[in-house]
Structures are given as C-alpha cells and as structure tokens.
PDB file of C-alpha atoms in Angstrom:
ATOM      1  CA  UNK A   1      46.018  19.600   7.196  1.00  0.00           C
ATOM      2  CA  UNK A   2      45.250  21.401  10.553  1.00  0.00           C
ATOM      3  CA  UNK A   3      48.653  20.736  12.442  1.00  0.00           C
ATOM      4  CA  UNK A   4      50.645  23.287  10.565  1.00  0.00           C
ATOM      5  CA  UNK A   5      48.646  26.035  10.745  1.00  0.00           C
ATOM      6  CA  UNK A   6      47.875  25.268  14.790  1.00  0.00           C
ATOM      7  CA  UNK A   7      50.911  24.991  16.064  1.00  0.00           C
ATOM      8  CA  UNK A   8      49.934  22.308  18.259  1.00  0.00           C
ATOM      9  CA  UNK A   9      50.583  18.610  18.624  1.00  0.00           C
ATOM     10  CA  UNK A  10      49.087  15.624  16.914  1.00  0.00           C
ATOM     11  CA  UNK A  11      47.527  14.283  20.004  1.00  0.00           C
ATOM     12  CA  UNK A  12      46.368  18.055  21.072  1.00  0.00           C
ATOM     13  CA  UNK A  13      44.509  18.379  17.589  1.00  0.00           C
ATOM     14  CA  UNK A  14      43.317  14.719  17.997  1.00  0.00           C
ATOM     15  CA  UNK A  15      42.007  15.024  21.029  1.00  0.00           C
ATOM     16  CA  UNK A  16      40.369  18.021  19.962  1.00  0.00           C
ATOM     17  CA  UNK A  17      38.672  16.420  17.184  1.00  0.00           C
ATOM     18  CA  UNK A  18      37.204  14.001  19.240  1.00  0.00           C
ATOM     19  CA  UNK A  19      35.609  16.754  21.624  1.00  0.00           C
ATOM     20  CA  UNK A  20      33.599  18.372  18.024  1.00  0.00           C
ATOM     21  CA  UNK A  21      32.492  14.728  17.260  1.00  0.00           C
ATOM     22  CA  UNK A  22      30.849  14.966  20.796  1.00  0.00           C
ATOM     23  CA  UNK A  23      29.237  18.457  20.386  1.00  0.00           C
ATOM     24  CA  UNK A  24      27.848  18.000  16.248  1.00  0.00           C
ATOM     25  CA  UNK A  25      26.758  15.456  14.497  1.00  0.00           C
ATOM     26  CA  UNK A  26      25.781  14.659  10.961  1.00  0.00           C
ATOM     27  CA  UNK A  27      21.991  14.624   9.364  1.00  0.00           C
ATOM     28  CA  UNK A  28      23.116  13.829   6.037  1.00  0.00           C
ATOM     29  CA  UNK A  29      26.375  14.193   4.064  1.00  0.00           C
ATOM     30  CA  UNK A  30      27.207  17.848   4.573  1.00  0.00           C
ATOM     31  CA  UNK A  31      24.901  19.020   6.699  1.00  0.00           C
ATOM     32  CA  UNK A  32      26.010  19.378  10.364  1.00  0.00           C
ATOM     33  CA  UNK A  33      24.115  20.452  13.644  1.00  0.00           C
ATOM     34  CA  UNK A  34      25.285  20.802  17.191  1.00  0.00           C
ATOM     35  CA  UNK A  35      23.998  18.213  19.236  1.00  0.00           C
ATOM     36  CA  UNK A  36      21.876  20.352  21.792  1.00  0.00           C
ATOM     37  CA  UNK A  37      19.745  22.415  18.677  1.00  0.00           C
ATOM     38  CA  UNK A  38      18.920  18.625  17.500  1.00  0.00           C
ATOM     39  CA  UNK A  39      18.309  17.227  20.838  1.00  0.00           C
ATOM     40  CA  UNK A  40      16.318  20.574  21.433  1.00  0.00           C
ATOM     41  CA  UNK A  41      14.098  20.243  17.587  1.00  0.00           C
ATOM     42  CA  UNK A  42      13.365  15.912  18.481  1.00  0.00           C
ATOM     43  CA  UNK A  43      11.835  17.426  21.473  1.00  0.00           C
ATOM     44  CA  UNK A  44       9.744  20.312  20.326  1.00  0.00           C
ATOM     45  CA  UNK A  45       8.563  17.954  17.213  1.00  0.00           C
ATOM     46  CA  UNK A  46       8.082  14.708  19.418  1.00  0.00           C
ATOM     47  CA  UNK A  47       5.591  17.572  21.318  1.00  0.00           C
ATOM     48  CA  UNK A  48       4.050  18.604  18.415  1.00  0.00           C
ATOM     49  CA  UNK A  49       3.486  14.604  16.879  1.00  0.00           C
ATOM     50  CA  UNK A  50       1.696  14.199  20.914  1.00  0.00           C
ATOM     51  CA  UNK A  51      -1.107  16.721  20.653  1.00  0.00           C
ATOM     52  CA  UNK A  52      -1.420  15.512  16.851  1.00  0.00           C
ATOM     53  CA  UNK A  53      -2.264  11.985  18.202  1.00  0.00           C
ATOM     54  CA  UNK A  54      -4.451  13.431  21.092  1.00  0.00           C
ATOM     55  CA  UNK A  55      -6.389  15.928  18.226  1.00  0.00           C
ATOM     56  CA  UNK A  56      -6.439  12.538  16.090  1.00  0.00           C
ATOM     57  CA  UNK A  57      -6.037   9.374  17.791  1.00  0.00           C
ATOM     58  CA  UNK A  58      -7.874   7.154  15.121  1.00  0.00           C
ATOM     59  CA  UNK A  59      -5.144   8.801  12.392  1.00  0.00           C
ATOM     60  CA  UNK A  60      -2.572   5.921  12.143  1.00  0.00           C
ATOM     61  CA  UNK A  61       0.185   9.254  12.164  1.00  0.00           C
ATOM     62  CA  UNK A  62       0.319  12.722  11.338  1.00  0.00           C
ATOM     63  CA  UNK A  63       0.730  12.167   7.174  1.00  0.00           C
ATOM     64  CA  UNK A  64       4.675  12.156   6.229  1.00  0.00           C
ATOM     65  CA  UNK A  65       4.490  16.316   3.967  1.00  0.00           C
ATOM     66  CA  UNK A  66       3.182  17.668   6.785  1.00  0.00           C
ATOM     67  CA  UNK A  67       5.588  16.165   9.321  1.00  0.00           C
ATOM     68  CA  UNK A  68       8.198  17.802   6.856  1.00  0.00           C
ATOM     69  CA  UNK A  69       6.866  21.230   7.499  1.00  0.00           C
ATOM     70  CA  UNK A  70       6.594  21.117  11.262  1.00  0.00           C
ATOM     71  CA  UNK A  71       9.876  19.528  11.366  1.00  0.00           C
ATOM     72  CA  UNK A  72      10.906  22.732   9.429  1.00  0.00           C
ATOM     73  CA  UNK A  73       9.211  25.274  10.788  1.00  0.00           C
ATOM     74  CA  UNK A  74      10.937  24.160  14.216  1.00  0.00           C
ATOM     75  CA  UNK A  75      14.088  24.368  13.040  1.00  0.00           C
ATOM     76  CA  UNK A  76      13.818  27.349  10.822  1.00  0.00           C
ATOM     77  CA  UNK A  77      15.333  25.752   8.058  1.00  0.00           C
ATOM     78  CA  UNK A  78      14.389  23.928   5.135  1.00  0.00           C
ATOM     79  CA  UNK A  79      16.247  20.613   6.493  1.00  0.00           C
ATOM     80  CA  UNK A  80      12.832  19.502   7.940  1.00  0.00           C
ATOM     81  CA  UNK A  81      12.868  16.146   5.657  1.00  0.00           C
ATOM     82  CA  UNK A  82      16.780  15.211   6.230  1.00  0.00           C
ATOM     83  CA  UNK A  83      16.102  15.724  10.269  1.00  0.00           C
ATOM     84  CA  UNK A  84      12.353  13.733   9.855  1.00  0.00           C
ATOM     85  CA  UNK A  85      14.257  10.864   8.204  1.00  0.00           C
ATOM     86  CA  UNK A  86      17.322  10.508  10.864  1.00  0.00           C
ATOM     87  CA  UNK A  87      14.812  10.697  13.582  1.00  0.00           C
ATOM     88  CA  UNK A  88      13.024   7.934  11.755  1.00  0.00           C
ATOM     89  CA  UNK A  89      17.073   5.831  11.028  1.00  0.00           C
ATOM     90  CA  UNK A  90      17.563   6.548  14.901  1.00  0.00           C
ATOM     91  CA  UNK A  91      14.226   5.112  15.741  1.00  0.00           C
ATOM     92  CA  UNK A  92      12.686   8.238  17.480  1.00  0.00           C
ATOM     93  CA  UNK A  93       9.369   7.824  15.585  1.00  0.00           C
ATOM     94  CA  UNK A  94       7.841   5.643  13.186  1.00  0.00           C
ATOM     95  CA  UNK A  95       6.933   5.869  10.331  1.00  0.00           C
ATOM     96  CA  UNK A  96       4.235   3.225   8.322  1.00  0.00           C
ATOM     97  CA  UNK A  97       2.447   4.013   4.853  1.00  0.00           C
ATOM     98  CA  UNK A  98       4.131   7.564   5.108  1.00  0.00           C
ATOM     99  CA  UNK A  99       2.500   8.255   8.446  1.00  0.00           C
ATOM    100  CA  UNK A 100       4.938   9.578  11.275  1.00  0.00           C
ATOM    101  CA  UNK A 101       3.934   8.456  14.664  1.00  0.00           C
ATOM    102  CA  UNK A 102       5.272   8.228  18.241  1.00  0.00           C
ATOM    103  CA  UNK A 103       7.332   4.510  18.371  1.00  0.00           C
ATOM    104  CA  UNK A 104       4.318   3.809  21.493  1.00  0.00           C
ATOM    105  CA  UNK A 105       1.542   5.593  19.442  1.00  0.00           C
ATOM    106  CA  UNK A 106      -1.228   2.838  17.942  1.00  0.00           C
ATOM    107  CA  UNK A 107      -4.714   4.089  17.309  1.00  0.00           C
ATOM    108  CA  UNK A 108      -7.574   3.451  19.882  1.00  0.00           C
ATOM    109  CA  UNK A 109     -11.087   4.029  18.645  1.00  0.00           C
ATOM    110  CA  UNK A 110     -13.881   4.846  21.763  1.00  0.00           C
ATOM    111  CA  UNK A 111     -17.369   2.757  21.239  1.00  0.00           C
ATOM    112  CA  UNK A 112     -18.774   5.417  18.676  1.00  0.00           C
ATOM    113  CA  UNK A 113     -16.136   5.446  16.894  1.00  0.00           C
ATOM    114  CA  UNK A 114     -16.222   1.567  16.745  1.00  0.00           C
ATOM    115  CA  UNK A 115     -19.721   0.807  15.690  1.00  0.00           C
ATOM    116  CA  UNK A 116     -18.997   3.504  13.232  1.00  0.00           C
ATOM    117  CA  UNK A 117     -15.969   1.729  11.853  1.00  0.00           C
ATOM    118  CA  UNK A 118     -18.265  -1.516  11.310  1.00  0.00           C
ATOM    119  CA  UNK A 119     -21.358   0.443  10.089  1.00  0.00           C
ATOM    120  CA  UNK A 120     -18.477   1.995   7.026  1.00  0.00           C
ATOM    121  CA  UNK A 121     -17.436  -0.864   6.357  1.00  0.00           C
ATOM    122  CA  UNK A 122     -20.512  -3.199   6.684  1.00  0.00           C
ATOM    123  CA  UNK A 123     -21.139  -0.134   3.694  1.00  0.00           C
ATOM    124  CA  UNK A 124     -18.344  -0.752   1.403  1.00  0.00           C
ATOM    125  CA  UNK A 125     -18.810  -4.553   1.196  1.00  0.00           C
ATOM    126  CA  UNK A 126     -22.051  -4.301   0.135  1.00  0.00           C
ATOM    127  CA  UNK A 127     -20.904  -1.716  -2.498  1.00  0.00           C
ATOM    128  CA  UNK A 128     -18.558  -4.397  -3.642  1.00  0.00           C
ATOM    129  CA  UNK A 129     -16.033  -2.645  -6.803  1.00  0.00           C
ATOM    130  CA  UNK A 130     -18.719   0.236  -6.557  1.00  0.00           C
ATOM    131  CA  UNK A 131     -18.458   1.391  -3.262  1.00  0.00           C
ATOM    132  CA  UNK A 132     -20.660   5.119  -1.550  1.00  0.00           C
ATOM    133  CA  UNK A 133     -17.574   7.261  -1.554  1.00  0.00           C
ATOM    134  CA  UNK A 134     -16.307   8.874   1.534  1.00  0.00           C
ATOM    135  CA  UNK A 135     -18.214  12.100   1.055  1.00  0.00           C
ATOM    136  CA  UNK A 136     -21.659   9.931   0.907  1.00  0.00           C
ATOM    137  CA  UNK A 137     -20.991   8.252   4.028  1.00  0.00           C
ATOM    138  CA  UNK A 138     -20.579  11.340   6.288  1.00  0.00           C
ATOM    139  CA  UNK A 139     -18.400  13.920   7.936  1.00  0.00           C
ATOM    140  CA  UNK A 140     -16.329  11.266  10.184  1.00  0.00           C
ATOM    141  CA  UNK A 141     -15.994   8.564   7.378  1.00  0.00           C
ATOM    142  CA  UNK A 142     -12.476  10.045   6.253  1.00  0.00           C
ATOM    143  CA  UNK A 143     -10.813   9.441   9.351  1.00  0.00           C
ATOM    144  CA  UNK A 144     -12.350   6.295  10.055  1.00  0.00           C
ATOM    145  CA  UNK A 145     -11.742   4.771   7.322  1.00  0.00           C
ATOM    146  CA  UNK A 146      -8.313   5.400   7.824  1.00  0.00           C
ATOM    147  CA  UNK A 147      -8.298   3.646  10.617  1.00  0.00           C
ATOM    148  CA  UNK A 148      -9.777   0.945   9.040  1.00  0.00           C
ATOM    149  CA  UNK A 149      -7.277   0.751   6.408  1.00  0.00           C
ATOM    150  CA  UNK A 150      -4.515   0.498   9.456  1.00  0.00           C
ATOM    151  CA  UNK A 151      -6.066  -2.300  10.593  1.00  0.00           C
ATOM    152  CA  UNK A 152      -5.637  -4.012   7.571  1.00  0.00           C
ATOM    153  CA  UNK A 153      -9.421  -4.334   6.601  1.00  0.00           C
ATOM    154  CA  UNK A 154      -9.838  -1.723   3.883  1.00  0.00           C
ATOM    155  CA  UNK A 155      -7.332   0.041   0.871  1.00  0.00           C
ATOM    156  CA  UNK A 156      -7.008   3.404   0.405  1.00  0.00           C
ATOM    157  CA  UNK A 157      -7.090   4.171  -3.270  1.00  0.00           C
ATOM    158  CA  UNK A 158      -7.463   8.015  -3.518  1.00  0.00           C
ATOM    159  CA  UNK A 159      -9.372  10.399  -1.328  1.00  0.00           C
ATOM    160  CA  UNK A 160     -12.443   9.462  -2.197  1.00  0.00           C
ATOM    161  CA  UNK A 161     -12.399   5.131  -2.840  1.00  0.00           C
ATOM    162  CA  UNK A 162     -11.695   2.943  -0.767  1.00  0.00           C
ATOM    163  CA  UNK A 163     -12.298  -0.600  -0.949  1.00  0.00           C
ATOM    164  CA  UNK A 164     -12.900  -3.851   1.446  1.00  0.00           C
ATOM    165  CA  UNK A 165      -9.629  -5.608   1.135  1.00  0.00           C
ATOM    166  CA  UNK A 166     -11.267  -8.942   0.344  1.00  0.00           C
ATOM    167  CA  UNK A 167     -12.502  -7.001  -3.227  1.00  0.00           C
ATOM    168  CA  UNK A 168      -9.116  -4.743  -3.963  1.00  0.00           C
ATOM    169  CA  UNK A 169      -7.555  -8.295  -3.591  1.00  0.00           C
ATOM    170  CA  UNK A 170     -10.351  -9.960  -6.172  1.00  0.00           C
ATOM    171  CA  UNK A 171      -9.720  -6.632  -8.545  1.00  0.00           C
ATOM    172  CA  UNK A 172      -6.371  -7.496  -8.604  1.00  0.00           C
ATOM    173  CA  UNK A 173      -6.188 -10.820  -9.505  1.00  0.00           C
ATOM    174  CA  UNK A 174      -9.142 -10.233 -11.858  1.00  0.00           C
ATOM    175  CA  UNK A 175      -6.591  -7.478 -13.348  1.00  0.00           C
ATOM    176  CA  UNK A 176      -3.259  -9.724 -13.163  1.00  0.00           C
ATOM    177  CA  UNK A 177      -5.130 -12.838 -15.302  1.00  0.00           C
ATOM    178  CA  UNK A 178      -6.304 -10.639 -18.365  1.00  0.00           C
ATOM    179  CA  UNK A 179      -2.772  -8.772 -18.797  1.00  0.00           C
ATOM    180  CA  UNK A 180      -0.805 -12.562 -18.257  1.00  0.00           C
ATOM    181  CA  UNK A 181      -3.274 -13.841 -20.956  1.00  0.00           C
ATOM    182  CA  UNK A 182      -3.675 -10.944 -23.572  1.00  0.00           C
ATOM    183  CA  UNK A 183      -0.971  -8.533 -22.463  1.00  0.00           C
ATOM    184  CA  UNK A 184      -2.864  -5.671 -22.379  1.00  0.00           C
ATOM    185  CA  UNK A 185      -5.979  -3.868 -20.733  1.00  0.00           C
ATOM    186  CA  UNK A 186      -8.870  -0.451 -21.458  1.00  0.00           C
ATOM    187  CA  UNK A 187     -10.147   1.260 -18.808  1.00  0.00           C
ATOM    188  CA  UNK A 188     -13.719  -0.073 -19.934  1.00  0.00           C
ATOM    189  CA  UNK A 189     -12.498  -3.891 -20.293  1.00  0.00           C
ATOM    190  CA  UNK A 190     -11.496  -3.322 -16.460  1.00  0.00           C
ATOM    191  CA  UNK A 191     -14.874  -2.012 -15.674  1.00  0.00           C
ATOM    192  CA  UNK A 192     -16.300  -4.171 -17.408  1.00  0.00           C
ATOM    193  CA  UNK A 193     -14.532  -6.769 -15.449  1.00  0.00           C
ATOM    194  CA  UNK A 194     -15.836  -5.451 -12.366  1.00  0.00           C
ATOM    195  CA  UNK A 195     -19.016  -4.646 -13.471  1.00  0.00           C
ATOM    196  CA  UNK A 196     -18.749  -0.993 -12.134  1.00  0.00           C
ATOM    197  CA  UNK A 197     -18.501   2.252 -13.975  1.00  0.00           C
ATOM    198  CA  UNK A 198     -15.038   4.305 -15.486  1.00  0.00           C
ATOM    199  CA  UNK A 199     -16.430   6.557 -11.301  1.00  0.00           C
ATOM    200  CA  UNK A 200     -14.635   3.675  -9.708  1.00  0.00           C
ATOM    201  CA  UNK A 201     -12.361   1.363 -12.465  1.00  0.00           C
ATOM    202  CA  UNK A 202     -10.418   4.466 -13.442  1.00  0.00           C
ATOM    203  CA  UNK A 203      -9.719   5.393  -9.827  1.00  0.00           C
ATOM    204  CA  UNK A 204      -8.352   1.675  -9.188  1.00  0.00           C
ATOM    205  CA  UNK A 205      -6.723   1.280 -11.781  1.00  0.00           C
ATOM    206  CA  UNK A 206      -4.423   4.221 -11.523  1.00  0.00           C
ATOM    207  CA  UNK A 207      -3.704   3.066  -8.515  1.00  0.00           C
ATOM    208  CA  UNK A 208      -2.050   0.917  -9.808  1.00  0.00           C
ATOM    209  CA  UNK A 209      -0.179   2.930 -11.508  1.00  0.00           C
ATOM    210  CA  UNK A 210       1.359   3.941  -8.994  1.00  0.00           C
ATOM    211  CA  UNK A 211       2.063   0.716  -7.206  1.00  0.00           C
ATOM    212  CA  UNK A 212       3.778  -0.290 -10.758  1.00  0.00           C
ATOM    213  CA  UNK A 213       1.391  -3.608 -11.168  1.00  0.00           C
ATOM    214  CA  UNK A 214       0.242  -1.548 -14.491  1.00  0.00           C
ATOM    215  CA  UNK A 215       1.601   1.421 -17.004  1.00  0.00           C
ATOM    216  CA  UNK A 216      -0.729   3.450 -19.238  1.00  0.00           C
ATOM    217  CA  UNK A 217       0.157   3.202 -22.506  1.00  0.00           C
ATOM    218  CA  UNK A 218      -1.463   5.234 -25.049  1.00  0.00           C
ATOM    219  CA  UNK A 219      -5.493   4.756 -23.948  1.00  0.00           C
ATOM    220  CA  UNK A 220      -4.563   0.947 -22.567  1.00  0.00           C
ATOM    221  CA  UNK A 221      -2.241  -0.481 -19.674  1.00  0.00           C
ATOM    222  CA  UNK A 222       0.431  -2.977 -19.409  1.00  0.00           C
ATOM    223  CA  UNK A 223       2.006  -4.672 -16.971  1.00  0.00           C
ATOM    224  CA  UNK A 224       4.705  -2.307 -14.860  1.00  0.00           C
ATOM    225  CA  UNK A 225       7.348  -2.857 -13.202  1.00  0.00           C
ATOM    226  CA  UNK A 226       6.138  -4.677 -10.470  1.00  0.00           C
ATOM    227  CA  UNK A 227       3.556  -6.693 -11.872  1.00  0.00           C
ATOM    228  CA  UNK A 228       6.025  -9.924 -11.736  1.00  0.00           C
TER     229      UNK A 228
END
C-alpha cells in the first residue's frame, strides 16, 4: 500500500497512478515499457519492414523468426517476440502464414515476374506429384513460388518441394481415404498411391505430420490430432 508510505492523500496517489499509466504500458504480463520507447521501437521496426518490402516485393512478408530478431536488435533486448506480438495485436503490422508485413502491403510482381510465375506454375502442373524442385527451376524460383503460395495457387511442402494446389488437395484426399479404411499407411504405400517416389512422398508425409493430419508411429503413419 503506497498511501501510508507516501504521506499523500488517496486522491493524490490515484492521480499520480493515472498519470503513470499514461506514460507506461504492459506489453505482456510482467513486461512494462514506457510508451515513448515502444513508439520509438515501432517506428524503427516499420522502417525496417518497409525496406524489406522494397528489397523483396514478391515475398508476402518477413519471416516471423527474422522479424523477432529485428525487433530484439532495435529494442536492445530479448523481448523482440513480445514487442512483435504486441504490434500484431494492436494492428500495427499483419501476420499471414508466419510472415510479417505492413498492413497496407501486398506482393507486387512486374511483367517479368508474372511471366516466370506462369512458367513455374506450368512446370509444377506437368510434374504432378513429382514436380521439379526449387533448385532445378532457377535461382529466382523460391521467391516466385512463395508469391504463388501467397496467391493460393501453390502449396509449400518444404524449402525445396512445392505442389500446385489441386495436386496437394488430391494427395491429402487420397491419404485420408486410406487412413479411414485401414487406419495406417507406410511411406511405401503412400508413394505407390501417388505413383511417385520416396523423394517426394516422404517430405509430403512429414508435412502432413506437421499439420497433425498424420502422426508417425514406428514405420507407419496413423491419424493425427487434426485428422477429423
């Protein structure tokens, strides 16, 4: 209780606390920072994010892990994630698929990038369940494929493997049908189901593991927490 120690009236203490609340804010439980500092960090972070968009106009945003590091460097603390989460909650920046972007930003390809995007999309379609990997498609492929992911036309399985949305949905449907019938599936069975190879079927199964559609059980996959 501050009142006996301060020798101030209750009204004065209440007024002082109200003034203090105007100057500080709680970013997360137990983390209190002055409003001026938070606004300073926010301004610097938004400038960094703007620079990122200018350098990578096709990318849907800065990876969240990188954004956390940037926020930490700006604030000179280990609270980068807390600050970033606060800015997301306050609507200062947006997050989509673990990518951080300015609220007004959307990827903006030029004519050359649009042409490459259509070329890569066609190659992926032709590859079906065994498409060319990113390193086989050219040095600009990763960034353009991420743009296609943002547009909803392609699904990223991992850094090297992307599938067109239709084939990805088909693979998931085939997988679910087998698991509903027999309750389990091996990598070899999934490979044969897709008429593909282990090079493609294993990363795809691991991707479904990450989504908790499947769960690894020994040498087999069984329905995961998000299967239903």
